[in-house]
PDB file of C-alpha atoms in Angstrom:
ATOM      1  CA  UNK X   1      -0.051   0.006   0.195  1.00  0.00           C
ATOM      2  CA  UNK X   2       3.028   2.398   0.821  1.00  0.00           C
ATOM      3  CA  UNK X   3       4.166   1.949  -2.748  1.00  0.00           C
ATOM      4  CA  UNK X   4       0.880   3.208  -4.305  1.00  0.00           C
ATOM      5  CA  UNK X   5       0.842   6.195  -1.928  1.00  0.00           C
ATOM      6  CA  UNK X   6       4.268   7.586  -2.971  1.00  0.00           C
ATOM      7  CA  UNK X   7       3.489   8.061  -6.477  1.00  0.00           C
ATOM      8  CA  UNK X   8       0.235   9.606  -5.897  1.00  0.00           C
ATOM      9  CA  UNK X   9       1.846  12.115  -3.651  1.00  0.00           C
ATOM     10  CA  UNK X  10       4.503  12.813  -6.065  1.00  0.00           C
ATOM     11  CA  UNK X  11       2.092  13.410  -8.903  1.00  0.00           C
ATOM     12  CA  UNK X  12       0.310  15.740  -6.659  1.00  0.00           C
ATOM     13  CA  UNK X  13       3.192  17.807  -5.689  1.00  0.00           C
ATOM     14  CA  UNK X  14       4.372  17.947  -9.341  1.00  0.00           C
ATOM     15  CA  UNK X  15       0.775  19.135 -10.390  1.00  0.00           C
ATOM     16  CA  UNK X  16       1.047  22.237  -8.088  1.00  0.00           C
ATOM     17  CA  UNK X  17       4.398  23.198  -9.529  1.00  0.00           C
ATOM     18  CA  UNK X  18       2.808  23.143 -13.085  1.00  0.00           C
ATOM     19  CA  UNK X  19      -0.020  25.407 -11.987  1.00  0.00           C
ATOM     20  CA  UNK X  20       2.364  27.931 -10.418  1.00  0.00           C
ATOM     21  CA  UNK X  21       3.195  29.609 -13.705  1.00  0.00           C
ATOM     22  CA  UNK X  22       1.764  30.006 -17.043  1.00  0.00           C
ATOM     23  CA  UNK X  23       4.003  29.422 -20.141  1.00  0.00           C
ATOM     24  CA  UNK X  24       3.834  32.504 -22.581  1.00  0.00           C
ATOM     25  CA  UNK X  25       4.560  32.627 -26.331  1.00  0.00           C
ATOM     26  CA  UNK X  26       5.231  35.867 -28.097  1.00  0.00           C
ATOM     27  CA  UNK X  27       1.808  35.794 -29.471  1.00  0.00           C
ATOM     28  CA  UNK X  28       0.265  35.751 -26.135  1.00  0.00           C
ATOM     29  CA  UNK X  29       1.813  39.216 -25.223  1.00  0.00           C
ATOM     30  CA  UNK X  30       2.007  41.163 -28.281  1.00  0.00           C
ATOM     31  CA  UNK X  31      -0.294  44.418 -28.271  1.00  0.00           C
ATOM     32  CA  UNK X  32      -0.730  47.156 -25.296  1.00  0.00           C
ATOM     33  CA  UNK X  33      -1.191  46.131 -21.830  1.00  0.00           C
ATOM     34  CA  UNK X  34      -2.661  48.197 -19.082  1.00  0.00           C
ATOM     35  CA  UNK X  35      -0.652  48.020 -15.849  1.00  0.00           C
ATOM     36  CA  UNK X  36      -3.667  48.208 -13.243  1.00  0.00           C
ATOM     37  CA  UNK X  37      -1.574  48.083 -10.190  1.00  0.00           C
ATOM     38  CA  UNK X  38       1.780  47.045  -8.905  1.00  0.00           C
ATOM     39  CA  UNK X  39       2.353  45.225  -5.554  1.00  0.00           C
ATOM     40  CA  UNK X  40       4.926  43.390  -3.599  1.00  0.00           C
ATOM     41  CA  UNK X  41       2.364  40.273  -3.104  1.00  0.00           C
ATOM     42  CA  UNK X  42       1.035  37.898  -5.396  1.00  0.00           C
ATOM     43  CA  UNK X  43      -2.356  38.500  -4.063  1.00  0.00           C
ATOM     44  CA  UNK X  44      -2.415  42.319  -5.157  1.00  0.00           C
ATOM     45  CA  UNK X  45      -2.781  43.355  -1.308  1.00  0.00           C
ATOM     46  CA  UNK X  46      -0.957  46.813  -0.580  1.00  0.00           C
ATOM     47  CA  UNK X  47      -0.793  47.549  -4.259  1.00  0.00           C
ATOM     48  CA  UNK X  48      -0.543  50.893  -5.651  1.00  0.00           C
ATOM     49  CA  UNK X  49      -2.183  51.926  -8.935  1.00  0.00           C
ATOM     50  CA  UNK X  50      -0.443  52.724 -11.873  1.00  0.00           C
ATOM     51  CA  UNK X  51      -1.055  54.654 -15.355  1.00  0.00           C
ATOM     52  CA  UNK X  52       1.308  52.894 -17.284  1.00  0.00           C
ATOM     53  CA  UNK X  53       1.038  50.747 -20.402  1.00  0.00           C
ATOM     54  CA  UNK X  54       3.333  48.415 -22.075  1.00  0.00           C
ATOM     55  CA  UNK X  55       3.365  47.884 -25.741  1.00  0.00           C
ATOM     56  CA  UNK X  56       4.971  44.453 -26.908  1.00  0.00           C
ATOM     57  CA  UNK X  57       6.009  44.714 -30.297  1.00  0.00           C
ATOM     58  CA  UNK X  58       6.881  42.163 -32.873  1.00  0.00           C
ATOM     59  CA  UNK X  59      10.338  43.563 -33.456  1.00  0.00           C
ATOM     60  CA  UNK X  60      11.367  42.455 -29.789  1.00  0.00           C
ATOM     61  CA  UNK X  61      11.036  45.805 -28.206  1.00  0.00           C
ATOM     62  CA  UNK X  62       8.475  46.920 -25.025  1.00  0.00           C
ATOM     63  CA  UNK X  63       7.488  50.730 -25.335  1.00  0.00           C
ATOM     64  CA  UNK X  64       6.643  51.586 -21.721  1.00  0.00           C
ATOM     65  CA  UNK X  65       4.697  54.858 -21.132  1.00  0.00           C
ATOM     66  CA  UNK X  66       3.808  56.370 -17.846  1.00  0.00           C
ATOM     67  CA  UNK X  67       1.411  59.260 -17.286  1.00  0.00           C
ATOM     68  CA  UNK X  68       1.733  61.034 -13.882  1.00  0.00           C
ATOM     69  CA  UNK X  69      -1.632  62.654 -12.625  1.00  0.00           C
ATOM     70  CA  UNK X  70       0.183  64.315  -9.774  1.00  0.00           C
ATOM     71  CA  UNK X  71       0.145  68.099 -10.432  1.00  0.00           C
ATOM     72  CA  UNK X  72       3.339  68.487  -8.386  1.00  0.00           C
ATOM     73  CA  UNK X  73       5.300  65.819 -10.189  1.00  0.00           C
ATOM     74  CA  UNK X  74       8.454  67.024 -12.125  1.00  0.00           C
ATOM     75  CA  UNK X  75       7.325  65.490 -15.315  1.00  0.00           C
ATOM     76  CA  UNK X  76       3.775  64.446 -16.384  1.00  0.00           C
ATOM     77  CA  UNK X  77       5.015  61.700 -18.879  1.00  0.00           C
ATOM     78  CA  UNK X  78       7.697  59.187 -19.426  1.00  0.00           C
ATOM     79  CA  UNK X  79       8.423  56.901 -22.159  1.00  0.00           C
ATOM     80  CA  UNK X  80      11.100  54.091 -22.323  1.00  0.00           C
ATOM     81  CA  UNK X  81      11.937  51.380 -24.991  1.00  0.00           C
ATOM     82  CA  UNK X  82      13.283  47.990 -23.781  1.00  0.00           C
ATOM     83  CA  UNK X  83      14.427  44.960 -25.705  1.00  0.00           C
ATOM     84  CA  UNK X  84      12.451  41.617 -24.808  1.00  0.00           C
ATOM     85  CA  UNK X  85      12.478  38.038 -25.749  1.00  0.00           C
ATOM     86  CA  UNK X  86      10.485  35.024 -24.810  1.00  0.00           C
ATOM     87  CA  UNK X  87      12.406  32.062 -23.669  1.00  0.00           C
ATOM     88  CA  UNK X  88      11.054  28.896 -22.066  1.00  0.00           C
ATOM     89  CA  UNK X  89       7.773  30.400 -21.629  1.00  0.00           C
ATOM     90  CA  UNK X  90       8.983  33.525 -19.754  1.00  0.00           C
ATOM     91  CA  UNK X  91       9.739  37.106 -20.738  1.00  0.00           C
ATOM     92  CA  UNK X  92      13.299  37.999 -20.654  1.00  0.00           C
ATOM     93  CA  UNK X  93      13.542  41.926 -20.838  1.00  0.00           C
ATOM     94  CA  UNK X  94      16.140  44.810 -20.129  1.00  0.00           C
ATOM     95  CA  UNK X  95      15.725  45.645 -16.286  1.00  0.00           C
ATOM     96  CA  UNK X  96      16.452  49.433 -17.508  1.00  0.00           C
ATOM     97  CA  UNK X  97      16.858  51.355 -20.755  1.00  0.00           C
ATOM     98  CA  UNK X  98      20.665  51.523 -22.126  1.00  0.00           C
ATOM     99  CA  UNK X  99      21.588  48.715 -19.695  1.00  0.00           C
ATOM    100  CA  UNK X 100      22.735  45.487 -20.644  1.00  0.00           C
ATOM    101  CA  UNK X 101      21.330  43.708 -17.299  1.00  0.00           C
ATOM    102  CA  UNK X 102      18.172  41.594 -18.024  1.00  0.00           C
ATOM    103  CA  UNK X 103      15.470  40.229 -15.845  1.00  0.00           C
ATOM    104  CA  UNK X 104      13.071  37.539 -16.098  1.00  0.00           C
ATOM    105  CA  UNK X 105       9.364  37.809 -15.845  1.00  0.00           C
ATOM    106  CA  UNK X 106       6.903  35.119 -15.420  1.00  0.00           C
ATOM    107  CA  UNK X 107       3.193  34.934 -15.786  1.00  0.00           C
ATOM    108  CA  UNK X 108       1.576  33.719 -12.581  1.00  0.00           C
ATOM    109  CA  UNK X 109      -1.780  33.853 -13.845  1.00  0.00           C
ATOM    110  CA  UNK X 110      -3.390  34.542 -17.283  1.00  0.00           C
ATOM    111  CA  UNK X 111      -7.125  34.379 -18.357  1.00  0.00           C
ATOM    112  CA  UNK X 112      -8.324  36.181 -21.290  1.00  0.00           C
ATOM    113  CA  UNK X 113      -7.130  39.816 -21.300  1.00  0.00           C
ATOM    114  CA  UNK X 114      -5.872  39.606 -17.791  1.00  0.00           C
ATOM    115  CA  UNK X 115      -2.478  38.672 -16.696  1.00  0.00           C
ATOM    116  CA  UNK X 116      -0.284  38.677 -13.567  1.00  0.00           C
ATOM    117  CA  UNK X 117       3.345  39.093 -14.349  1.00  0.00           C
ATOM    118  CA  UNK X 118       6.017  38.477 -11.732  1.00  0.00           C
ATOM    119  CA  UNK X 119       9.228  40.499 -12.437  1.00  0.00           C
ATOM    120  CA  UNK X 120      11.931  40.295  -9.684  1.00  0.00           C
ATOM    121  CA  UNK X 121       9.957  41.250  -6.698  1.00  0.00           C
ATOM    122  CA  UNK X 122       7.102  43.196  -8.162  1.00  0.00           C
ATOM    123  CA  UNK X 123       3.661  41.823  -9.273  1.00  0.00           C
ATOM    124  CA  UNK X 124       2.255  43.618 -12.366  1.00  0.00           C
ATOM    125  CA  UNK X 125      -1.613  43.246 -12.492  1.00  0.00           C
ATOM    126  CA  UNK X 126      -2.167  43.743 -16.297  1.00  0.00           C
ATOM    127  CA  UNK X 127      -5.298  44.209 -18.740  1.00  0.00           C
ATOM    128  CA  UNK X 128      -4.965  43.960 -22.291  1.00  0.00           C
ATOM    129  CA  UNK X 129      -6.105  46.844 -24.211  1.00  0.00           C
TER     130      UNK X 129
END
């Protein structure tokens, strides 16, 4: 009886790992995504709202655009272009414009036009425009 229980438990544990991340393709992410909020936690608690869009282009670049609503902000809009690729179902993108350092982002959830993307320690809650 112990022999049957061990494979069942191993299969159960492996299935939880498979659900932990969503394998992305370039076709899944192409287009413009609105970042609705950013959080340090996967459940979105203590999130801050964001007025940022990321446009994933076919040529391997992401155009990020942020609009600031604060009347006291130094600038009202910021634009950045980063290089990216999709490798092993994850997004590998430049960490900052003009830098060679890359970071890996993985989709924790994706259903329809909504996605939760984890990059380093930040979770981006996004919806496709």
